Amino acid sequence: MTPLDRFSGHADLYAQYRIDYPQDLYDFILSSTDGRHMAWDCATGNGQVAGVLADTFEQVEATDISETQLILAVKKPNIRYQLSQAEQTPFANQTFDLITVAQALHWFNVKAFHTEVRRIAKPGATLAEWGYGLATLGADLDPLLIDFYRNQVGPYWDPQRVHIDKSYATLPFPFADVQHQGFTIRRTWSLDRFLNYLRTWSAVRQYIHENEEDPVTPFGEQLQPIWGDTERDVTFPVFLRLGRVR
């Protein structure tokens, strides 16, 4: 099966406007990880997770199917980027202390990915899979955002998006010592910053591709009278599942 690449065409937007993850998420993952030698960040995208892991691990391997994303990714001397599918990698058996995949598992053949994880993880290594759901903006704007998400661009989401909405609960996770944890991303953004984040959505990119117009522009005009010219709080719910490879 050919892997889906939904992000090469707007890698510059992705690198500039995608959100990063809270430090307490990384602290939780590291507290459940024994070794600090080798980490693999799968589907690394713009390398934001790899960049954080590089501050703790001796070596970080980071892979993605998008060459364009990797060109723009965070550069550190102990990060090596490679083009690779999640389900079949160039790594040797029993290599990694930690394997991470952020906001990407739903694009994979999950069973095949987990088979590869078992091959290249050290005994007792940690696998951390996480994602984040739809933002909340406040009671005055949330209904408009939900309508945009479900109805205006809803038909343009790939079917896999349902796994994000269900916090990966319907995807298998056959590992030991499983833990589930929730976190919160809090940002204070202008309307323009928020709209550019929306333009990184795969559904928005597909809408633009099929209709040759940007749905975010009229949506922004709809939000403007309520949002105003100030910054406001934007909150994202993060879900994590973590386990040990035995």
XYZ file of C-alpha atoms in Angstrom:
246
model
C 0.000 0.000 0.000
C 1.396 3.404 -1.003
C 1.712 5.649 2.059
C -0.359 8.828 2.123
C 1.600 12.081 1.952
C -0.747 14.933 2.785
C 1.850 17.519 3.804
C 4.656 17.916 1.249
C 2.666 20.439 -0.764
C 2.484 22.882 2.152
C 5.570 21.949 4.169
C 6.502 25.615 4.611
C 3.140 26.403 6.218
C 3.379 23.248 8.309
C 6.828 24.141 9.634
C 5.763 27.686 10.468
C 2.270 27.267 11.887
C 1.798 23.772 13.326
C 1.625 23.603 17.098
C 4.293 22.099 19.318
C 3.720 19.891 22.366
C 3.839 20.703 26.082
C 6.864 19.928 28.201
C 4.819 17.866 30.653
C 4.066 15.392 27.840
C 7.775 14.886 27.205
C 8.479 14.652 30.942
C 5.856 11.922 31.284
C 7.291 9.943 28.354
C 10.867 10.247 29.603
C 9.857 9.201 33.114
C 8.644 5.929 31.568
C 11.736 5.380 29.401
C 14.833 3.668 30.780
C 17.578 4.238 28.211
C 18.809 7.513 26.763
C 20.950 6.236 23.912
C 18.757 5.901 20.816
C 15.336 7.338 19.945
C 13.314 7.061 16.738
C 10.781 9.755 15.891
C 8.561 8.231 13.230
C 6.723 10.509 10.784
C 8.784 13.369 12.135
C 7.354 16.022 9.809
C 9.136 19.266 10.600
C 11.246 17.560 13.263
C 9.761 19.312 16.266
C 9.642 16.145 18.400
C 13.057 15.002 17.193
C 14.476 18.360 18.207
C 13.235 17.963 21.772
C 14.416 14.357 22.026
C 17.868 15.388 20.798
C 18.357 17.349 24.027
C 18.083 14.098 26.031
C 19.204 11.228 23.786
C 22.666 10.570 22.420
C 21.264 9.930 18.940
C 17.869 10.534 17.334
C 16.780 8.892 14.104
C 13.879 10.716 12.464
C 11.984 9.491 9.420
C 9.213 10.707 7.171
C 7.838 9.974 3.710
C 8.033 13.664 2.749
C 11.422 14.810 1.491
C 10.174 18.394 1.494
C 9.308 18.198 5.182
C 12.715 16.768 6.031
C 14.515 19.544 4.166
C 12.766 22.088 6.397
C 13.114 20.086 9.626
C 14.915 21.184 12.784
C 18.668 20.612 12.473
C 20.797 19.364 15.366
C 24.076 17.433 15.196
C 22.673 14.301 16.830
C 19.562 14.052 14.619
C 19.730 12.028 11.408
C 16.807 12.404 9.005
C 15.919 9.726 6.465
C 13.126 9.053 4.010
C 11.317 5.954 5.219
C 7.883 4.476 5.617
C 6.730 3.740 9.129
C 6.108 0.088 8.410
C 9.487 -0.774 6.864
C 12.633 0.961 8.052
C 16.402 0.635 7.499
C 17.158 0.160 11.196
C 18.809 -2.857 12.795
C 17.040 -5.155 15.234
C 16.811 -4.014 18.871
C 18.138 -0.505 18.272
C 15.886 1.947 20.122
C 15.162 2.856 23.737
C 12.222 5.085 22.743
C 9.963 5.242 19.694
C 7.610 8.183 19.226
C 4.912 9.017 16.707
C 2.980 12.278 17.028
C -0.274 13.058 15.181
C 0.525 10.505 12.463
C -0.390 6.981 13.573
C -3.783 7.175 11.859
C -2.035 7.395 8.466
C -0.210 4.076 8.985
C -0.931 0.431 8.512
C -0.973 0.167 12.292
C -0.491 -3.594 12.551
C 2.536 -3.500 10.234
C 3.970 -0.512 12.090
C 3.706 -2.293 15.415
C 5.421 -5.349 13.925
C 8.298 -3.099 12.860
C 8.382 -1.503 16.314
C 8.824 -4.926 17.905
C 11.715 -5.667 15.559
C 13.746 -2.503 16.084
C 12.958 -1.749 19.752
C 15.257 -2.897 22.510
C 13.638 -5.255 25.039
C 11.733 -3.058 27.461
C 11.787 -0.017 25.165
C 8.993 2.546 25.303
C 6.537 3.259 22.494
C 4.680 6.586 22.765
C 1.865 7.428 20.353
C -0.073 10.663 20.675
C -2.232 13.179 18.913
C -4.390 16.213 19.516
C -7.987 16.999 18.768
C -10.010 20.012 17.704
C -9.152 23.254 19.460
C -11.503 25.162 21.702
C -11.745 28.946 21.398
C -14.468 29.823 23.873
C -18.235 29.495 23.992
C -18.739 32.334 21.508
C -16.557 30.825 18.763
C -16.635 27.061 19.357
C -19.933 26.461 17.500
C -18.548 28.236 14.426
C -15.325 26.203 14.537
C -17.205 22.924 14.951
C -19.384 23.789 11.960
C -16.296 24.595 9.860
C -14.613 21.361 10.965
C -17.595 19.058 10.464
C -19.565 20.641 7.651
C -17.554 23.125 5.607
C -14.369 21.059 5.289
C -15.693 17.860 6.885
C -16.221 16.038 3.558
C -12.569 16.674 2.664
C -11.032 14.868 5.631
C -9.540 11.468 4.899
C -11.442 8.610 6.553
C -8.529 8.116 8.952
C -9.399 11.367 10.694
C -12.034 9.519 12.721
C -9.211 7.915 14.724
C -8.156 11.353 15.965
C -11.722 12.154 16.985
C -11.755 8.871 18.951
C -8.324 9.465 20.533
C -6.976 6.280 18.878
C -9.302 4.167 21.016
C -10.258 2.045 17.990
C -6.647 1.356 16.940
C -4.818 -1.665 18.394
C -2.048 -1.233 20.958
C -0.706 -4.698 21.856
C 2.019 -3.697 24.296
C 2.790 -4.132 27.976
C 2.331 -1.734 30.893
C -0.035 0.464 28.899
C -0.675 3.970 30.183
C -3.116 6.574 28.880
C -2.650 10.207 29.717
C -4.175 13.518 28.678
C -2.435 16.868 28.332
C -3.393 20.366 27.236
C -1.741 22.710 24.777
C -2.502 26.359 25.535
C -1.611 29.124 23.131
C -2.512 32.797 22.850
C -2.969 33.665 19.191
C -4.162 36.408 16.929
C -6.904 35.550 14.461
C -4.371 35.605 11.623
C -2.164 33.100 13.439
C -5.109 30.798 14.032
C -6.258 30.978 10.408
C -2.791 30.063 9.179
C -2.849 27.069 11.502
C -6.151 26.013 9.895
C -4.463 26.209 6.499
C -2.183 23.341 7.565
C -5.176 20.982 7.912
C -5.128 18.234 5.306
C -8.869 18.764 4.732
C -8.315 22.437 3.960
C -5.521 21.577 1.510
C -7.793 19.045 -0.182
C -10.641 21.590 -0.351
C -8.285 24.085 -2.024
C -7.090 21.426 -4.440
C -10.600 20.444 -5.501
C -12.275 23.865 -5.484
C -9.399 26.234 -6.278
C -10.358 28.532 -3.419
C -9.364 28.867 0.201
C -12.235 28.122 2.625
C -10.309 29.693 5.495
C -10.595 33.237 4.118
C -14.413 33.509 4.355
C -14.328 31.612 7.648
C -11.934 34.232 8.984
C -14.316 36.964 7.889
C -17.036 35.165 9.836
C -14.861 35.013 12.969
C -13.479 38.552 12.789
C -16.405 40.474 14.367
C -16.318 38.147 17.382
C -12.572 37.576 17.666
C -11.684 41.224 17.130
C -8.137 42.539 16.820
C -6.826 41.052 20.067
C -5.192 37.757 20.847
C -7.219 35.084 22.556
C -6.662 31.695 24.177
C -6.619 28.620 21.943
C -6.644 25.242 23.709
C -5.939 21.811 22.239
C -6.613 18.472 24.006
C -3.734 15.998 23.702
C -4.141 12.235 24.124
C -1.215 9.871 24.716
C -0.910 6.115 24.909
C 2.364 4.597 26.047
C 3.564 1.032 26.448
C 6.579 -1.232 26.785
C 7.910 -3.530 24.076
C 8.454 -6.933 25.707
